[in-house]
Protein backbone atom coordinates (compact mmCIF):
# COMPACT_ATOMS: atom_id res chain seq x y z
CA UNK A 1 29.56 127.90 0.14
CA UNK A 2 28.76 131.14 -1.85
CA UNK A 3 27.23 132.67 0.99
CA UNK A 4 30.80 132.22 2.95
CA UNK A 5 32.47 133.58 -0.35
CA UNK A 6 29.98 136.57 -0.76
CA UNK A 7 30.49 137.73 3.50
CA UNK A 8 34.32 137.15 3.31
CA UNK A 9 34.24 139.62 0.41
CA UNK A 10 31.71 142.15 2.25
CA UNK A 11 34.38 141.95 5.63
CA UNK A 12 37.08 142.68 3.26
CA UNK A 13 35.55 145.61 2.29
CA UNK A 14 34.00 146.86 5.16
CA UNK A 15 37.97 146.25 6.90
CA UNK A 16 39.24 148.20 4.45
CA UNK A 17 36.50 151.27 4.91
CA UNK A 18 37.69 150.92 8.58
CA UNK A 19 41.10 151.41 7.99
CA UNK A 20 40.52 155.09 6.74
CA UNK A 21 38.73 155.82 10.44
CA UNK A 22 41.21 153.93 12.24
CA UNK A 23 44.15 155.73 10.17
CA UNK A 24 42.11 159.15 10.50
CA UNK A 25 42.11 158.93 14.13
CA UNK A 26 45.53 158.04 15.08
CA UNK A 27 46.63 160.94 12.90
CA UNK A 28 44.59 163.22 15.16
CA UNK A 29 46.03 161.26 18.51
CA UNK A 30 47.50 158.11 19.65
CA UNK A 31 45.12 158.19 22.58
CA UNK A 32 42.16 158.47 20.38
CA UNK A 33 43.66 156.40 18.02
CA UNK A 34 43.72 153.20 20.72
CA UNK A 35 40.36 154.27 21.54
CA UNK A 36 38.87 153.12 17.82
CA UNK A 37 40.90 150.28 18.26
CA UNK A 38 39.53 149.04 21.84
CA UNK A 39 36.78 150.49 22.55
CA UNK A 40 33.97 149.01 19.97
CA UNK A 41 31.16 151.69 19.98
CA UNK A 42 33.66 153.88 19.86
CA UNK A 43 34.72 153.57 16.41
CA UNK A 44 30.77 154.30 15.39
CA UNK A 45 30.69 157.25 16.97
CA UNK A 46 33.87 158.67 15.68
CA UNK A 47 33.34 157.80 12.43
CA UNK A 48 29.63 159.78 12.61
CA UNK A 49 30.80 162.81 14.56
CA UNK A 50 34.63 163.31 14.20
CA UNK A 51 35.98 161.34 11.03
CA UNK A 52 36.32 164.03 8.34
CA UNK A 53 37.17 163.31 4.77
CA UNK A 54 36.07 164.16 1.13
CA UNK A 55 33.99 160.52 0.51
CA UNK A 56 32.60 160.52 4.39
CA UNK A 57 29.05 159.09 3.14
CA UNK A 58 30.30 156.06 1.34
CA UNK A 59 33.57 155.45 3.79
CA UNK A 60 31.22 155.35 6.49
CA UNK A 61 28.27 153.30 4.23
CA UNK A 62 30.80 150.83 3.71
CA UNK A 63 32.15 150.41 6.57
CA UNK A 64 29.18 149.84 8.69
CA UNK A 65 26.67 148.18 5.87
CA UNK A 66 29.81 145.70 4.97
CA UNK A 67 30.58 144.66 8.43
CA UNK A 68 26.91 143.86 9.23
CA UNK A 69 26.27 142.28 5.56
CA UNK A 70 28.72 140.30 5.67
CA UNK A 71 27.84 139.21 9.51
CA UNK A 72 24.91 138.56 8.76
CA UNK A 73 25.64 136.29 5.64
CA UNK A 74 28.41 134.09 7.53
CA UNK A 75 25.79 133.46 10.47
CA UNK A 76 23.64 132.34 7.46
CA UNK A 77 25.70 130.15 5.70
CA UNK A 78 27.67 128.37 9.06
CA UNK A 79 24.31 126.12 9.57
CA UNK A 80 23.45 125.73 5.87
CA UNK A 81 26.81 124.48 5.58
């Protein structure tokens, strides 16, 4: 039950890290914009090579070590549970 708690609370974070790419890149096109949205390596490699703001590092850090954290939690706690 924690476990569930703890990796809802990481994806929350790690969305909201994403939003700044996803708002980032629509701001520098529409076509790139959809392409964070649908394609899904994509996003990674904007966010490394193209995605330019002040906090970068922990946008970025957050983003990608939220996502997985919390991943990997849920996939923990679904068959303790």
């Amino acid at each position: 039950m924690i476990l569930s708690v703890i990796a809802i609370i990481l994806a929350a974070i790690g969305f909201a890290c994403s939003l700044f790419v996803i708002v980032h890149a629509f701001r520098r096109s529409v076509g790139t914009g959809f392409m964070v949205l649908c394609v899904p390596c994509y996003v990674v490699y904007y966010a490394f090579t193209q995605f330019e703001h002040p906090r970068k590092g922990p946008i970025v850090a957050g983003f990608l070590g939220c996502l997985s954290l919390g991943g990997v939690l849920q996939s923990i706690a679904v068959p303790a549970s």
